[in-house]
Short mmCIF file of C-alpha atoms in Angstrom, two decimals:
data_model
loop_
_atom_site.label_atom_id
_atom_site.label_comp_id
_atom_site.label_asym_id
_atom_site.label_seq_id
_atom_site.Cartn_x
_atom_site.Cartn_y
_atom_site.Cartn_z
CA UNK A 1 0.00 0.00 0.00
CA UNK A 2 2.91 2.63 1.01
CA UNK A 3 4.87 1.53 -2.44
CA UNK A 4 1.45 2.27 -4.17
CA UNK A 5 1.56 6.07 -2.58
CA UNK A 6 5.00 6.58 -3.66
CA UNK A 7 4.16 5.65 -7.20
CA UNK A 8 1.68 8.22 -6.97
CA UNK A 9 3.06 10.96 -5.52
CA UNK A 10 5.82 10.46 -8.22
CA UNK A 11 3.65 10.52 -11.10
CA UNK A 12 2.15 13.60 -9.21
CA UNK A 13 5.43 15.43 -9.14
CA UNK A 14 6.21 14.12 -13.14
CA UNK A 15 2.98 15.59 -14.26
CA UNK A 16 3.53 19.21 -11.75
CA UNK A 17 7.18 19.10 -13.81
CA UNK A 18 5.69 18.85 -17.47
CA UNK A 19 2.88 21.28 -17.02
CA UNK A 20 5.43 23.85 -15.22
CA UNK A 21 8.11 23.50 -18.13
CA UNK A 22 4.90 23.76 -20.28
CA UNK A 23 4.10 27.47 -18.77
CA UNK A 24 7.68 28.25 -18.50
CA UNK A 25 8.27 27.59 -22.73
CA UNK A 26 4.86 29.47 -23.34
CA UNK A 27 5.95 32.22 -21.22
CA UNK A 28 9.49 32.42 -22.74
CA UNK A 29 8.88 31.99 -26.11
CA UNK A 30 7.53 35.37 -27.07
CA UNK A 31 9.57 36.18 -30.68
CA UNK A 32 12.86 38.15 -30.88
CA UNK A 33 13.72 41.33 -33.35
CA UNK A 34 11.61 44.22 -31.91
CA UNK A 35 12.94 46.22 -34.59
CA UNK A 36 10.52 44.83 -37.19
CA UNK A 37 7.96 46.15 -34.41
CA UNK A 38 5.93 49.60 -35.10
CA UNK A 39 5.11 51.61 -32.11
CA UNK A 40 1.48 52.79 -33.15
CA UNK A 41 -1.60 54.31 -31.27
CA UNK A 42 -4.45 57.03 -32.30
CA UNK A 43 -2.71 60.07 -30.64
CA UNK A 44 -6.25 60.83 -29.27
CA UNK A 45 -6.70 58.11 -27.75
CA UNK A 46 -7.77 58.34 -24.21
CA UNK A 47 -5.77 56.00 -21.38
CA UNK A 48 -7.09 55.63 -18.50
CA UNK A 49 -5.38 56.81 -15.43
CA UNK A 50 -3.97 54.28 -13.03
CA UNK A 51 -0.84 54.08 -10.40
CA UNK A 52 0.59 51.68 -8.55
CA UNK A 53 2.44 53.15 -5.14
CA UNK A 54 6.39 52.12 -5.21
CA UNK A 55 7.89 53.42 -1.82
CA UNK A 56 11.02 54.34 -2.54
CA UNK A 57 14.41 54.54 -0.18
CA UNK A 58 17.62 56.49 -0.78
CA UNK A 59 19.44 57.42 -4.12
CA UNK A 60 22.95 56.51 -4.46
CA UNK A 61 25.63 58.20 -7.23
CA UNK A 62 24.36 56.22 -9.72
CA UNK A 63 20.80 57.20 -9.83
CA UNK A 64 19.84 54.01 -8.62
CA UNK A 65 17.43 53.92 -5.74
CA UNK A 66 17.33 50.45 -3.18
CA UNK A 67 13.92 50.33 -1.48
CA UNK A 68 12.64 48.74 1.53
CA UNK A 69 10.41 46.73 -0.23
CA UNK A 70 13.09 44.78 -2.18
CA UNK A 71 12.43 46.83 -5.43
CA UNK A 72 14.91 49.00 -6.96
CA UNK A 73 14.61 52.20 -8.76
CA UNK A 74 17.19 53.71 -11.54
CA UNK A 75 16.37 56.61 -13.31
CA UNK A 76 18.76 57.32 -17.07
CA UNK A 77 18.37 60.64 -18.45
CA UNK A 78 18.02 60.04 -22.55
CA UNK A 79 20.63 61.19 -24.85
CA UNK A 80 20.42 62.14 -27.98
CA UNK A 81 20.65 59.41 -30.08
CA UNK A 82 18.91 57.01 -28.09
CA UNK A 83 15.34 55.39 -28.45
CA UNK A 84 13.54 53.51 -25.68
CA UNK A 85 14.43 50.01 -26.59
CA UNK A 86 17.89 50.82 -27.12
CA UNK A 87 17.91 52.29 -23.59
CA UNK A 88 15.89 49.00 -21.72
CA UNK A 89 18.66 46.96 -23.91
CA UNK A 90 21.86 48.73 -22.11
CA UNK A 91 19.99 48.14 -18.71
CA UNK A 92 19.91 44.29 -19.65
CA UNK A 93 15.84 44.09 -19.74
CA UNK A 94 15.02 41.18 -21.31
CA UNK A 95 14.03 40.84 -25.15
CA UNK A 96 10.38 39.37 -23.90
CA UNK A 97 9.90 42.23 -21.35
CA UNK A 98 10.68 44.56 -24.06
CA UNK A 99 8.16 42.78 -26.50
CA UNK A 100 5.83 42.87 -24.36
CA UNK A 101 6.11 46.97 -23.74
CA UNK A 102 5.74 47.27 -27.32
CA UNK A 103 2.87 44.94 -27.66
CA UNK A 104 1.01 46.92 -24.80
CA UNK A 105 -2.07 49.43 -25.72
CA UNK A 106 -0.06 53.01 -25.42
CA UNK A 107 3.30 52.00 -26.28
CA UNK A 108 3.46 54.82 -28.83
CA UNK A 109 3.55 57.40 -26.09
CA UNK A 110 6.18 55.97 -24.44
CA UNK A 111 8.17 55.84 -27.31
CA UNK A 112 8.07 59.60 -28.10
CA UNK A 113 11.17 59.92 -25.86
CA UNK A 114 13.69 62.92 -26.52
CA UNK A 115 17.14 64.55 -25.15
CA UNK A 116 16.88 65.32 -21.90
CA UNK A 117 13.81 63.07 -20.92
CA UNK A 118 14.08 60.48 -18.20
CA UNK A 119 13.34 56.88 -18.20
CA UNK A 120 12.39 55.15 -14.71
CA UNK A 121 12.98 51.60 -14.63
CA UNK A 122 11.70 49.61 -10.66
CA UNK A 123 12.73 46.56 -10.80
CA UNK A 124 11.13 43.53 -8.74
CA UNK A 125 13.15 41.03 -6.26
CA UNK A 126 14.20 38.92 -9.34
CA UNK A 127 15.44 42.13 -10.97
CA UNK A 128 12.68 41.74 -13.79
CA UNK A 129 11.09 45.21 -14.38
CA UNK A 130 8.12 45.56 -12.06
CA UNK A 131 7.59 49.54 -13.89
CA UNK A 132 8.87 51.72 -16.56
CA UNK A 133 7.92 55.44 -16.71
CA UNK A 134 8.99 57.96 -19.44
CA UNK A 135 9.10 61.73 -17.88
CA UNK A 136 10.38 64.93 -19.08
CA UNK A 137 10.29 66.82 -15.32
CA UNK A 138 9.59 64.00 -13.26
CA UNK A 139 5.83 65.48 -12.69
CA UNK A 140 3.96 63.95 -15.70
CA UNK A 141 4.35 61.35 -17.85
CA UNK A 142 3.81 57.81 -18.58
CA UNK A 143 3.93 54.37 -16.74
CA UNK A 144 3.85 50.73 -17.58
CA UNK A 145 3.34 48.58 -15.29
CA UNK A 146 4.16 44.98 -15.51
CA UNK A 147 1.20 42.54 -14.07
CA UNK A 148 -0.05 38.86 -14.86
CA UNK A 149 2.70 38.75 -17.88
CA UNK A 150 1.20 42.02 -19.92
CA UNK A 151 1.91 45.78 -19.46
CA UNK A 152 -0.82 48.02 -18.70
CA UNK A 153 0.84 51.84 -19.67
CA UNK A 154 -1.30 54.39 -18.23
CA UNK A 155 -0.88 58.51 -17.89
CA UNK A 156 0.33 59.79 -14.28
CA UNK A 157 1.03 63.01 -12.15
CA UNK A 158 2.70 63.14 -9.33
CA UNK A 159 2.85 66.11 -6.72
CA UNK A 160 6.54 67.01 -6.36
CA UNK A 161 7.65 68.11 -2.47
CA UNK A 162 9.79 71.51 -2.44
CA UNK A 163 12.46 72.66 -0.06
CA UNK A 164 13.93 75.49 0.18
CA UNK A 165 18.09 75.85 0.71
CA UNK A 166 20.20 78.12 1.26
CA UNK A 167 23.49 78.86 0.15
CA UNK A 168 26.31 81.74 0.03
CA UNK A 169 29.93 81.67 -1.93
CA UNK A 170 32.77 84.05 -1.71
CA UNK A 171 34.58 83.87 -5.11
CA UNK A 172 38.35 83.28 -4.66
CA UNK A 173 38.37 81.76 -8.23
CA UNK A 174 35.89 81.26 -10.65
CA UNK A 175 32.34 81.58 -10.12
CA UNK A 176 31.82 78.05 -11.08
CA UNK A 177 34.88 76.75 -9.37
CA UNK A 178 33.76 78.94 -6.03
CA UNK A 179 29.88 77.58 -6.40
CA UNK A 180 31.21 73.93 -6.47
CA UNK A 181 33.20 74.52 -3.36
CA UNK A 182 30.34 75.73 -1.13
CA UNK A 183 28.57 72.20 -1.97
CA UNK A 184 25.96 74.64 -4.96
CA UNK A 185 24.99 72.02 -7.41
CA UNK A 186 26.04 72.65 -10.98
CA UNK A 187 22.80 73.28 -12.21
CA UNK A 188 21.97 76.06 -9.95
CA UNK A 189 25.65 77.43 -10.67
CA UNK A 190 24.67 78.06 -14.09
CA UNK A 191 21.15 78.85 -13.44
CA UNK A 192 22.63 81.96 -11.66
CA UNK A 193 25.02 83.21 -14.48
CA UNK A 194 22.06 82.93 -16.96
CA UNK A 195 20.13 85.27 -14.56
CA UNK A 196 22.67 87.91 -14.29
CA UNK A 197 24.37 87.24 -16.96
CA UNK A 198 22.76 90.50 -19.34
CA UNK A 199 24.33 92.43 -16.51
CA UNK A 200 27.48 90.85 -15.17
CA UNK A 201 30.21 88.87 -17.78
CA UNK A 202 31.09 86.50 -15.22
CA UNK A 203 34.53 85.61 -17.29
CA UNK A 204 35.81 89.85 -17.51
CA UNK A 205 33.38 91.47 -14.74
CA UNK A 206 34.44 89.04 -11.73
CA UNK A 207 36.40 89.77 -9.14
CA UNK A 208 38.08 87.60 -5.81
CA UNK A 209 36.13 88.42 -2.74
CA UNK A 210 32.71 89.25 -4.87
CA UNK A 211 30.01 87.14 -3.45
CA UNK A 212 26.95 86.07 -3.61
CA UNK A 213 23.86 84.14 -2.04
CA UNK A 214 20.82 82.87 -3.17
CA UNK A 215 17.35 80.66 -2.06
CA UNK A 216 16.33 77.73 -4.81
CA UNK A 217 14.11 74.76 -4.56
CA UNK A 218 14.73 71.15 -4.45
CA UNK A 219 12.15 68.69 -5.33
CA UNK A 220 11.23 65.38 -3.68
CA UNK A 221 9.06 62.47 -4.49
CA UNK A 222 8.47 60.41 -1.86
CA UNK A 223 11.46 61.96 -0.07
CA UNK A 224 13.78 61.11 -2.83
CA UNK A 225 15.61 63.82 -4.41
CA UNK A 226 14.47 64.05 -7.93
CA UNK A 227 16.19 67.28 -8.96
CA UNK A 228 17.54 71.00 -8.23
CA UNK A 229 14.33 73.49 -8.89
CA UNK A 230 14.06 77.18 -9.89
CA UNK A 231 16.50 79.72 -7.70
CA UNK A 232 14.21 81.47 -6.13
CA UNK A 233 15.80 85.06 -4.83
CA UNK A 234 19.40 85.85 -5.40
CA UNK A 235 21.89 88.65 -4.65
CA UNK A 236 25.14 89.33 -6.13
CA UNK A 237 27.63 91.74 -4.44
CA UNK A 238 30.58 92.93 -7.08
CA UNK A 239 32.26 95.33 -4.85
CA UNK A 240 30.01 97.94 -3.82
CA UNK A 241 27.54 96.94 -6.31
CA UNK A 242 24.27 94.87 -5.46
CA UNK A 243 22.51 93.34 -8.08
CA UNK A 244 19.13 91.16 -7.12
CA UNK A 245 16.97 88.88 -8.42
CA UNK A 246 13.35 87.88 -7.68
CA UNK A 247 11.35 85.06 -9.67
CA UNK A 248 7.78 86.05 -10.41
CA UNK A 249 5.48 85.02 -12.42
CA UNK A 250 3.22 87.19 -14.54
CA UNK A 251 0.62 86.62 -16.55
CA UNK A 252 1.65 82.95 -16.02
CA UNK A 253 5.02 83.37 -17.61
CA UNK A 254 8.05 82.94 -14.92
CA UNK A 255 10.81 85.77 -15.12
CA UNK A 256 13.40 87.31 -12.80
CA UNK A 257 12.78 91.11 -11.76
CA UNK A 258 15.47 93.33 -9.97
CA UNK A 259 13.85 94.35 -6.27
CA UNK A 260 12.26 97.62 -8.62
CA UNK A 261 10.21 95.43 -10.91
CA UNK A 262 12.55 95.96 -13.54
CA UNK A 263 13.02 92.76 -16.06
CA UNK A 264 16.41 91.41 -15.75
CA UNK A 265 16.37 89.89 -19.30
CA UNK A 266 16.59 91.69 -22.22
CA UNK A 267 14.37 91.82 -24.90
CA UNK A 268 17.00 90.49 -27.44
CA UNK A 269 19.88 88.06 -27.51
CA UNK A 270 23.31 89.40 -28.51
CA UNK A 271 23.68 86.47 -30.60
CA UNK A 272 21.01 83.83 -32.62
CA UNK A 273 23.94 81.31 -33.08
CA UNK A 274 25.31 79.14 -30.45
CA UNK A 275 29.26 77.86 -30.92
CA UNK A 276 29.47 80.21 -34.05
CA UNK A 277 32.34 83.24 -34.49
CA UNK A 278 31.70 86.49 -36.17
CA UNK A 279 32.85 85.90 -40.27
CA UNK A 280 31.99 89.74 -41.31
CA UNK A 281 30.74 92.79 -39.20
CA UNK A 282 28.52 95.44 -39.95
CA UNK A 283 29.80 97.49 -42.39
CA UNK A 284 28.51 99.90 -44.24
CA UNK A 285 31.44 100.16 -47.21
CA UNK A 286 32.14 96.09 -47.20
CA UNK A 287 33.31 94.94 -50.32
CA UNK A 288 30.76 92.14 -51.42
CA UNK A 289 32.89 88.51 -51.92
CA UNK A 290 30.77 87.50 -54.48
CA UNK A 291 29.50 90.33 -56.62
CA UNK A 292 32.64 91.93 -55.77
CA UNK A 293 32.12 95.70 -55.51
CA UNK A 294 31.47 98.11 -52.51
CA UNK A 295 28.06 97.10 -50.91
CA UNK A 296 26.68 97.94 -47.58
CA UNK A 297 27.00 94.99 -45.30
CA UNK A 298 23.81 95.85 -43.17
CA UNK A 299 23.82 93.26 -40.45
CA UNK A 300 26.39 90.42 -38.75
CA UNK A 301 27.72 87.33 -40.32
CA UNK A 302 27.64 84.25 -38.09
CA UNK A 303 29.78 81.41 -39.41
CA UNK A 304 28.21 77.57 -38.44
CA UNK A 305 27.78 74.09 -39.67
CA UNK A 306 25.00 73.43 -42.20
CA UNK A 307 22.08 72.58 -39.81
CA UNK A 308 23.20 74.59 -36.75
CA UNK A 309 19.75 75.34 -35.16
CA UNK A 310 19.07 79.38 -35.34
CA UNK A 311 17.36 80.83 -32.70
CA UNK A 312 14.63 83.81 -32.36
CA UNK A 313 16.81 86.69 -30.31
CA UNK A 314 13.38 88.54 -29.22
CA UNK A 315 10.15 87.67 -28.79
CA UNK A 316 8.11 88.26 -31.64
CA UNK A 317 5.99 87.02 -34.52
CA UNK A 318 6.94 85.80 -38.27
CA UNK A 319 6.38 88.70 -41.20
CA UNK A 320 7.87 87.32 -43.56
CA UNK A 321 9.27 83.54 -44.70
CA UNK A 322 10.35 82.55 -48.09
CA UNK A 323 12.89 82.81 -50.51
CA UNK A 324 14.07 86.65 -51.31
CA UNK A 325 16.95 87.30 -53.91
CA UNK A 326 20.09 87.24 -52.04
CA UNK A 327 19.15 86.74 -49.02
CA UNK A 328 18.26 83.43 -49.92
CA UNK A 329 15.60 81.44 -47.79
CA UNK A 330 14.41 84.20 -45.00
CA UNK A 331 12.65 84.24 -42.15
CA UNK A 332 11.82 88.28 -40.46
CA UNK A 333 10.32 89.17 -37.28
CA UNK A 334 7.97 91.63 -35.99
CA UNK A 335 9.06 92.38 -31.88
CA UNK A 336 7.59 94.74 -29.97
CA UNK A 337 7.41 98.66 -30.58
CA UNK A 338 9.73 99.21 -33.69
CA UNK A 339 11.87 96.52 -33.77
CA UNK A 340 12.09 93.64 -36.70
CA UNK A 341 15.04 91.26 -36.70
CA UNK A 342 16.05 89.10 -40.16
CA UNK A 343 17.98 85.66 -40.46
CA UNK A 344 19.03 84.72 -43.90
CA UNK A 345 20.58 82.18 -46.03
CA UNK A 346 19.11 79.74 -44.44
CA UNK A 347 18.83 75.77 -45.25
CA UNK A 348 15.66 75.01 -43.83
CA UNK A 349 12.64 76.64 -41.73
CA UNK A 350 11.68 75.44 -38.50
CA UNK A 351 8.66 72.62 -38.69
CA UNK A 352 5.10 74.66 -38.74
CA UNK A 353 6.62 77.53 -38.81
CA UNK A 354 4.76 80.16 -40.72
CA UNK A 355 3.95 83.55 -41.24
CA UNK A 356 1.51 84.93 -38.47
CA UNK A 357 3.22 82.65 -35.86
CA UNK A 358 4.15 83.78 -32.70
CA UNK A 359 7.56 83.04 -30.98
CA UNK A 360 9.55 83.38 -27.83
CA UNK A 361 13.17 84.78 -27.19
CA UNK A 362 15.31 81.32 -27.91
CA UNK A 363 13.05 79.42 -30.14
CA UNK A 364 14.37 77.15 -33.03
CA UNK A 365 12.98 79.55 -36.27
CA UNK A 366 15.39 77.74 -39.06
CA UNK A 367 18.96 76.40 -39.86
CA UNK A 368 21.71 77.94 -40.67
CA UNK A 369 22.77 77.25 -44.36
CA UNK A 370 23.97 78.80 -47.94
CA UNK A 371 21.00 79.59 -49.83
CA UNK A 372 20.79 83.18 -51.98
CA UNK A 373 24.20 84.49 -52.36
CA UNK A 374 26.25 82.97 -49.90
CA UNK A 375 29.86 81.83 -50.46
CA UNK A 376 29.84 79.29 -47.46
CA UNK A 377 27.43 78.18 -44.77
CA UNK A 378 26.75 81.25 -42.51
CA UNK A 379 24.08 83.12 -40.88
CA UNK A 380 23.56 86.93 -42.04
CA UNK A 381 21.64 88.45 -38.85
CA UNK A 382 19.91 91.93 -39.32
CA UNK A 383 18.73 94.10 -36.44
CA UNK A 384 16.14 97.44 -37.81
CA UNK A 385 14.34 99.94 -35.06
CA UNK A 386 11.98 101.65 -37.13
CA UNK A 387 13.21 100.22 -40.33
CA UNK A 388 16.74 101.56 -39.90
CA UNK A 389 19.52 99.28 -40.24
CA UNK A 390 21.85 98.86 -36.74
CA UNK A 391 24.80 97.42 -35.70
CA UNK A 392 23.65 94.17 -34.04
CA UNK A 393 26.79 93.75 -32.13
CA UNK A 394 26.80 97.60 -30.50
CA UNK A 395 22.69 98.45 -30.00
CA UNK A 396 21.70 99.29 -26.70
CA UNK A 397 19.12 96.43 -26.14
CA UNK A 398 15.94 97.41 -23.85
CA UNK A 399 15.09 95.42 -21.49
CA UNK A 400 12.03 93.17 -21.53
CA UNK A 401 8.72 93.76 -19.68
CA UNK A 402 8.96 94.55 -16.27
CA UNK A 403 6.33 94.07 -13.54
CA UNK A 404 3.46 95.55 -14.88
CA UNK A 405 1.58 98.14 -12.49
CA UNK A 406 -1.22 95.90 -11.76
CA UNK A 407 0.92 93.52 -10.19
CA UNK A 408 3.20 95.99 -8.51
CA UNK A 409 2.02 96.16 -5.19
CA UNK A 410 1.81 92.40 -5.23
CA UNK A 411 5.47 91.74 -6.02
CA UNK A 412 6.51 94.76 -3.82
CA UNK A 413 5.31 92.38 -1.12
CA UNK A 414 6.57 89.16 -2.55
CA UNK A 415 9.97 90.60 -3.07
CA UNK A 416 10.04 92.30 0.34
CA UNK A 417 8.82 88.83 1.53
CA UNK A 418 12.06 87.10 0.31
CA UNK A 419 14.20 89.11 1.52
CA UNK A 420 13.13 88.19 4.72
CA UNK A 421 13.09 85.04 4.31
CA UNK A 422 16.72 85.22 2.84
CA UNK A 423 17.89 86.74 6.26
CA UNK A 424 15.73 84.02 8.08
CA UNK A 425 17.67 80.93 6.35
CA UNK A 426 20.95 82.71 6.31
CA UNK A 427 21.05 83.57 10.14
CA UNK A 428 19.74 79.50 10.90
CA UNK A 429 22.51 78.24 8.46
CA UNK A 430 24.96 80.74 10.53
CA UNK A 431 23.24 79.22 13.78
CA UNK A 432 24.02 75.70 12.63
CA UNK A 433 27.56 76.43 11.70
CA UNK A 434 28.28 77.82 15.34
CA UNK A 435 26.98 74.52 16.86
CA UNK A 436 28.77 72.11 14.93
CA UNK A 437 31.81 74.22 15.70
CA UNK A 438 31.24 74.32 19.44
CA UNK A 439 30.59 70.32 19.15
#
């Protein structure tokens, strides 16, 4: 009777061992080569909104994230040659996870990655992807998450936590160099040149003992540092000069005012060419290299690759784009007041970009190229106030809206507010210093 058990339970565990490889082949057999796969969904189709909650832990130098319940987090910032698959590939996801991402209803919007996005991978105990999220600012984006051996992709928004820190540097060096050794994260290093950088040239203006000190936001999710936020007041001392700078927002666009509500920005960009050098300067008596007698050279050469993005120097909105003798393919702006601003000889407009549309200061307009009479790629860059030709490289720009007197008693306040708040943090960081010493 006991020998007839055994024989059982042995044909028990036989028949457990053949149905499990059975699963195990079904389950492992899903086909290889994603790139014959097409990422395709209805862009207006609606997904339906869904989250799973990941607790997370603490974030180590390599962006990778253990948590406490046996998941793991890593977070890769996308370059600019990579695509989504390419990215799960170099973090070793399996080919049949990845099918099955691409398989999944919404895989399309994952896909629509670009420079500077994020990808979110949590893995599971068994280091198989439990979640992957696509995100450009870590507050929106989309999730798939992996369940029952499909993955449902669904739309999420998460509420980021702020804090506020404060910091102060002495410059013995470089700005940069002086930032990085009062523990100021890169970012918010070059965050403040860009503010006051239409006043101060922090390469030639600089000095050693200038200082400066400044309030910016960091942002959490579920107390995990995501990333460095907006600076939120700043001062700069350069000897007995003190420049400020207070983020408002107006009209629900964010800018930085001095403490007088006057716009720190200017209303133009010196130059519409990044990593470019001057090739000709205005000149009124230029000899033309081409047609080869005395011709007005009425605005500034820029000399760039073929393709070299061009960018709008003022806010503004498109009079004219075409082609237009020797200018070749032209694009001209309308700013504010009497200004107009033209880019020519250009290989190729910006995508929708047409006449009537509106842009901001930095926008992508066209390409820098040789069209019209051009005897290499360059951009030719004219600057008009009331139709009058002018140096680009010498006008006095103005600067760009300031706080509006509707909203002047409001930042009055807000600005007065800050400042408090900047002596606040800077007399409890001087508190805290005291103690450690006295420790």
């Amino acid at each position: 009777m006991l020998s007839f058990f055994k024989e059982i339970r042995i044909y028990l565990g036989i028949i457990f061992l053949l149905i499990s490889s059975l699963i195990a082949l079904m389950y492992f057999s899903l086909p290889r080569g994603l790139e014959d796969f097409s990422l395709s969904l209805p862009a207006d189709e609606e997904i339906k909104y869904e989250r799973e909650t990941i607790k997370l832990g603490q974030q180590n130098d390599n962006g990778v994230i253990k948590t406490d319940n046996k998941k793991v987090y890593k977070q890769i910032k996308v370059k600019s040659q990579d695509n989504l698959i390419k990215i799960l590939r170099n973090e070793n996801i399996p080919d049949r996870f990845i099918q099955a991402l691409v398989r999944a209803k919404g895989s399309e919007r994952m896909a629509r990655i670009k420079e500077g996005d994020f990808v979110e991978i949590v893995h599971d105990f068994l280091m198989n992807p439990a979640s992957i999220s696509v995100t450009s600012n870590f507050i929106d984006g989309y999730e798939a998450i992996f369940k029952n051996g499909l993955f449902k992709i669904s739309k999420f928004s998460r509420i980021l936590d702020k804090e506020e820190i404060y910091h102060s540097a002495t410059i013995e060096d470089s700005l940069f160099i002086s930032g990085k050794k009062s523990n100021i994260p890169e970012s918010i290093i070059m965050d403040l040149a860009y503010i006051f950088g239409w006043d101060i040239d922090f390469i030639y203006d600089i000095r050693s003992g200038d200082s400066f000190e400044l309030i910016y936001e960091q942002l959490y999710w579920k107390g995990n540092k995501v990333r460095n936020g907006d600076i939120i007041s700043a001062n700069f001392y350069r000897g007995e000069n003190k420049f400020s700078a207070v983020r408002y927002f107006q009209d629900g666009k964010k800018d930085y005012f001095s403490q007088e509500g006057n716009n720190l920005k200017k209303a133009f960009l010196r130059s519409p060419v990044e990593f470019s050098y001057v090739s000709s300067k205005y000149n009124l008596n230029r000899k033309h290299p081409i047609l080869n007698t005395i011709r007005a050279h009425t605005g500034v050469d820029y000399a760039a690759k073929t393709g070299t993005p061009v960018r709008a120097t003022g806010e503004g909105t498109v009079i004219y784009r075409a082609n237009k003798g020797g200018y070749g393919r032209l694009i001209e702006l309308r700013h504010f007041n009497e200004y107009t601003t033209r880019y020519a000889h250009l290989s190729g407009y910006a995508k929708g970009l047409q006449v009537g549309s509106k842009v901001d200061q930095g926008d992508i307009i066209g390409y820098v190229g040789k069209s019209g009479l051009a005897t290499g790629p360059h951009l030719h860059y004219e600057f008009r106030v009331n139709g009058m030709h002018t140096d680009p490289l010498r006008v006095k720009f103005p600067n760009a809206k300031p706080i509006e007197s509707k909203n002047k008693e409001d930042f009055t306040n807000f600005a007065l507010a800050l400042d408090l708040k900047m002596n606040t943090l800077k007399k409890k960081l001087f508190s805290s210093n005291e103690e450690k010493i006295e420790e």
